[in-house]
Short mmCIF file of C-alpha atoms in Angstrom, two decimals:
data_model
loop_
_atom_site.label_atom_id
_atom_site.label_comp_id
_atom_site.label_asym_id
_atom_site.label_seq_id
_atom_site.Cartn_x
_atom_site.Cartn_y
_atom_site.Cartn_z
CA MET A 1 0.00 0.00 0.00
CA ALA A 2 1.38 3.37 -0.97
CA ARG A 3 2.20 5.74 1.88
CA PRO A 4 -0.26 8.63 2.25
CA ILE A 5 0.98 12.02 1.09
CA VAL A 6 1.56 14.31 4.05
CA ALA A 7 3.08 17.66 3.28
CA ARG A 8 3.47 21.21 4.44
CA VAL A 9 0.70 23.06 2.68
CA GLU A 10 1.99 25.85 0.46
CA THR A 11 1.09 29.33 1.68
CA ALA A 12 -2.20 30.23 0.05
CA PRO A 13 -5.27 32.36 0.67
CA ALA A 14 -8.61 30.93 1.66
CA PRO A 15 -10.22 28.44 -0.76
CA VAL A 16 -12.22 29.86 -3.64
CA ASP A 17 -15.97 30.31 -3.20
CA ALA A 18 -18.76 28.20 -4.69
CA ALA A 19 -19.30 30.44 -7.72
CA THR A 20 -15.60 30.31 -8.57
CA ARG A 21 -15.52 26.52 -8.14
CA LEU A 22 -18.40 26.24 -10.58
CA GLU A 23 -16.55 28.37 -13.14
CA ILE A 24 -13.30 26.44 -12.64
CA PHE A 25 -14.90 23.07 -13.37
CA SER A 26 -16.98 24.50 -16.19
CA ARG A 27 -13.79 25.60 -17.92
CA LEU A 28 -11.98 22.31 -17.28
CA ALA A 29 -14.99 20.44 -18.65
CA LYS A 30 -15.15 22.67 -21.74
CA ALA A 31 -11.45 22.08 -22.41
CA ASN A 32 -11.80 18.30 -22.07
CA PRO A 33 -15.44 17.19 -22.34
CA GLU A 34 -14.72 13.45 -22.18
CA PRO A 35 -11.70 12.90 -19.94
CA ARG A 36 -10.40 9.38 -19.44
CA ALA A 37 -7.72 7.52 -17.56
CA GLU A 38 -4.34 7.35 -19.29
CA LEU A 39 -3.81 3.75 -18.20
CA ASP A 40 -4.81 1.19 -20.84
CA TYR A 41 -7.37 -1.40 -19.72
CA GLY A 42 -10.14 -3.51 -21.16
CA ASN A 43 -12.33 -4.30 -18.18
CA ALA A 44 -12.64 -3.68 -14.45
CA TYR A 45 -10.08 -6.38 -13.65
CA THR A 46 -7.36 -5.08 -15.98
CA LEU A 47 -8.04 -1.56 -14.71
CA LEU A 48 -7.51 -2.77 -11.15
CA VAL A 49 -4.24 -4.49 -12.06
CA ALA A 50 -3.01 -1.49 -14.04
CA VAL A 51 -3.67 0.90 -11.15
CA VAL A 52 -1.89 -1.43 -8.71
CA LEU A 53 1.11 -1.55 -11.06
CA SER A 54 1.12 2.24 -11.49
CA ALA A 55 2.23 2.96 -7.91
CA GLN A 56 5.58 4.77 -8.15
CA ALA A 57 5.62 4.23 -11.92
CA THR A 58 4.51 6.20 -14.95
CA ASP A 59 1.34 5.33 -16.84
CA ARG A 60 3.41 4.95 -20.00
CA SER A 61 5.71 2.34 -18.45
CA VAL A 62 2.70 0.44 -17.13
CA ASN A 63 0.96 0.49 -20.51
CA LEU A 64 4.07 -0.84 -22.24
CA ALA A 65 4.26 -3.74 -19.79
CA THR A 66 0.57 -4.58 -19.61
CA ALA A 67 -0.16 -4.62 -23.36
CA PRO A 68 1.37 -8.09 -23.84
CA LEU A 69 0.32 -9.22 -20.35
CA PHE A 70 -3.36 -8.37 -20.79
CA ALA A 71 -3.35 -9.93 -24.26
CA ILE A 72 -3.07 -13.35 -22.61
CA ALA A 73 -4.39 -12.68 -19.09
CA ASP A 74 -7.30 -10.28 -18.75
CA THR A 75 -9.20 -12.17 -16.06
CA PRO A 76 -8.13 -13.24 -12.56
CA GLU A 77 -8.43 -16.90 -13.59
CA ALA A 78 -6.08 -16.39 -16.54
CA MET A 79 -3.65 -14.43 -14.37
CA LEU A 80 -3.55 -17.23 -11.80
CA ALA A 81 -2.91 -19.74 -14.56
CA LEU A 82 -0.04 -17.60 -15.77
CA GLY A 83 1.60 -17.67 -12.35
CA GLU A 84 3.73 -15.23 -10.37
CA GLU A 85 7.00 -15.95 -12.15
CA ARG A 86 5.60 -15.20 -15.62
CA VAL A 87 3.75 -12.13 -14.36
CA ARG A 88 7.03 -10.90 -12.92
CA ASP A 89 8.72 -11.35 -16.30
CA PHE A 90 6.06 -9.22 -18.00
CA ILE A 91 6.33 -6.34 -15.50
CA ARG A 92 10.09 -6.43 -14.89
CA THR A 93 10.50 -2.93 -16.35
CA ILE A 94 8.19 -1.44 -13.69
CA GLY A 95 9.48 -0.37 -10.29
CA LEU A 96 8.88 -2.76 -7.38
CA PHE A 97 7.97 -5.51 -9.86
CA ASN A 98 8.65 -8.37 -7.42
CA THR A 99 6.19 -7.09 -4.84
CA LYS A 100 3.68 -6.08 -7.50
CA ALA A 101 3.74 -9.53 -9.11
CA LYS A 102 3.00 -11.09 -5.73
CA ASN A 103 0.14 -8.65 -5.17
CA VAL A 104 -1.39 -9.25 -8.61
CA ILE A 105 -1.46 -12.99 -8.03
CA ALA A 106 -2.72 -12.62 -4.46
CA LEU A 107 -5.54 -10.23 -5.37
CA SER A 108 -6.49 -12.43 -8.32
CA ARG A 109 -6.80 -15.42 -6.02
CA ILE A 110 -9.04 -13.48 -3.63
CA LEU A 111 -11.24 -12.32 -6.50
CA VAL A 112 -11.68 -15.91 -7.69
CA GLU A 113 -12.18 -17.46 -4.26
CA GLU A 114 -14.29 -14.76 -2.62
CA HIS A 115 -15.96 -12.81 -5.44
CA GLY A 116 -16.55 -15.34 -8.18
CA GLY A 117 -13.83 -13.80 -10.36
CA ALA A 118 -15.51 -10.38 -10.43
CA VAL A 119 -14.12 -7.07 -9.22
CA PRO A 120 -16.37 -5.91 -6.37
CA ALA A 121 -17.95 -2.46 -6.65
CA SER A 122 -17.35 -1.84 -2.95
CA LEU A 123 -14.75 0.35 -1.29
CA GLU A 124 -14.59 -1.96 1.71
CA HIS A 125 -13.89 -5.05 -0.41
CA LEU A 126 -11.49 -3.34 -2.79
CA ARG A 127 -9.28 -1.57 -0.26
CA VAL A 128 -8.32 -4.80 1.52
CA LEU A 129 -6.99 -6.46 -1.63
CA PRO A 130 -3.18 -6.84 -1.70
CA GLY A 131 -1.53 -3.74 -3.15
CA VAL A 132 -4.78 -1.78 -3.38
CA GLY A 133 -5.70 0.55 -0.52
CA ALA A 134 -8.08 3.49 -0.50
CA LYS A 135 -6.65 5.51 -3.41
CA THR A 136 -6.58 2.61 -5.87
CA ALA A 137 -10.03 1.52 -4.73
CA SER A 138 -11.36 5.03 -5.40
CA VAL A 139 -9.89 5.04 -8.92
CA VAL A 140 -11.48 1.68 -9.75
CA LEU A 141 -14.85 2.71 -8.32
CA ASN A 142 -14.79 5.95 -10.28
CA VAL A 143 -13.55 4.65 -13.64
CA ALA A 144 -15.02 1.15 -13.75
CA PHE A 145 -18.28 1.65 -11.87
CA GLY A 146 -19.09 5.34 -12.27
CA VAL A 147 -18.95 6.11 -8.56
CA PRO A 148 -18.20 9.82 -8.02
CA ARG A 149 -15.01 9.56 -5.98
CA ILE A 150 -11.85 11.65 -6.23
CA ALA A 151 -8.68 9.62 -5.66
CA VAL A 152 -6.04 12.14 -4.61
CA ASP A 153 -2.51 11.62 -5.91
CA THR A 154 0.41 14.07 -5.81
CA HIS A 155 -1.00 16.08 -8.75
CA ILE A 156 -4.48 16.54 -7.30
CA PHE A 157 -3.02 17.22 -3.87
CA ARG A 158 -0.87 20.00 -5.31
CA VAL A 159 -3.60 21.53 -7.49
CA SER A 160 -6.17 21.51 -4.70
CA ASN A 161 -3.86 23.35 -2.33
CA ARG A 162 -2.64 25.80 -4.98
CA ILE A 163 -5.88 27.10 -6.48
CA PRO A 164 -6.95 26.52 -3.66
CA LEU A 165 -10.03 24.31 -3.73
CA VAL A 166 -9.29 22.59 -0.44
CA VAL A 167 -6.36 23.44 1.83
CA ALA A 168 -5.30 20.37 3.78
CA ALA A 169 -2.10 18.55 4.73
CA THR A 170 -3.06 14.96 3.84
CA THR A 171 -4.54 13.25 0.80
CA ASP A 172 -7.42 11.83 2.85
CA LYS A 173 -8.45 15.31 3.98
CA VAL A 174 -8.12 16.72 0.48
CA GLN A 175 -10.25 13.89 -0.91
CA ALA A 176 -12.96 14.36 1.70
CA GLY A 177 -12.91 18.10 1.13
CA LEU A 178 -13.10 17.87 -2.66
CA GLU A 179 -15.90 15.32 -2.63
CA ALA A 180 -17.85 17.69 -0.39
CA ILE A 181 -17.40 20.87 -2.45
CA VAL A 182 -17.05 19.93 -6.14
CA PRO A 183 -20.32 20.82 -7.92
CA GLU A 184 -22.41 17.67 -8.30
CA GLN A 185 -22.59 17.80 -12.10
CA PHE A 186 -18.79 17.68 -12.28
CA LEU A 187 -18.06 15.22 -9.48
CA LEU A 188 -17.85 12.07 -11.62
CA ASN A 189 -15.11 13.43 -13.89
CA ALA A 190 -13.39 15.75 -11.40
CA HIS A 191 -10.68 13.16 -10.69
CA HIS A 192 -9.65 13.07 -14.37
CA TRP A 193 -9.79 16.82 -14.90
CA LEU A 194 -7.70 17.60 -11.83
CA ILE A 195 -5.05 14.93 -12.39
CA LEU A 196 -4.58 15.86 -16.06
CA PHE A 197 -4.51 19.55 -15.16
CA GLY A 198 -1.83 18.90 -12.54
CA ARG A 199 0.16 16.62 -14.81
CA TYR A 200 0.29 18.87 -17.88
CA VAL A 201 -0.45 22.46 -16.81
CA CYS A 202 -0.16 23.07 -13.07
CA LYS A 203 3.18 21.27 -12.83
CA ALA A 204 5.11 20.89 -9.61
CA ARG A 205 8.30 22.83 -10.37
CA ARG A 206 7.10 25.35 -12.91
CA PRO A 207 3.36 25.63 -13.45
CA GLU A 208 2.46 26.82 -16.96
CA CYS A 209 0.32 29.71 -15.79
CA PRO A 210 0.37 31.66 -19.11
CA ARG A 211 -1.62 28.86 -20.81
CA CYS A 212 -3.72 27.92 -17.80
CA PRO A 213 -7.49 28.09 -18.51
CA ILE A 214 -8.23 29.16 -14.93
CA ALA A 215 -5.29 31.51 -14.27
CA ASP A 216 -7.59 34.45 -13.55
CA LEU A 217 -9.52 32.39 -10.98
CA CYS A 218 -6.54 30.78 -9.26
CA ARG A 219 -5.21 32.46 -6.10
CA TYR A 220 -1.79 30.80 -6.14
CA PRO A 221 0.64 33.58 -5.12
CA MET A 222 3.65 32.35 -7.11
CA LYS A 223 2.29 32.27 -10.66
CA THR A 224 4.80 32.07 -13.50
CA ALA A 225 4.97 34.89 -16.02
#
């Protein structure tokens, strides 16, 4: 399970008001009407495996490894038949591949033995699977089952505290805060909009403020020229 992000919150004014939040998400939605995960997957199971493998790895590296893996094992039964050693060979280019191979086999076994081979649409059942935890469970619920949850990674954590939408020092608090204040009509896709915004525009070291669609709404005091 990945360690929760706990950080000193960057100095920022009070969070934006409801009207500003509505405008922020309206603009993000207009810029990307149909956002989607950048991990490649074909069903709820391969999404779950891909998200587990993506911990401390790039989506691109995961996609390169899982393309041949999912071509022959896109169900927990097929993954179990493949076995840990062969799974490890497929994902050797991904960080922590030994532990991740063990987790993929272990979670696949639980899915077969306890859930009839299906991925459960339940936070409680998902978060106890090996290598999963709350963040991965939230991603799977959101993407695979259409549950309006916001899984907070480093990008969303940074963006939320910068704008700021929610000012908090842990990912759990940011997630709870965002899920409480994001306008309902945008809640389902908010995870995608915020992570893509943080990954490609509101970058960690040098945010690209001149091309930011919400620069005039953002209260971040250290905007780039």
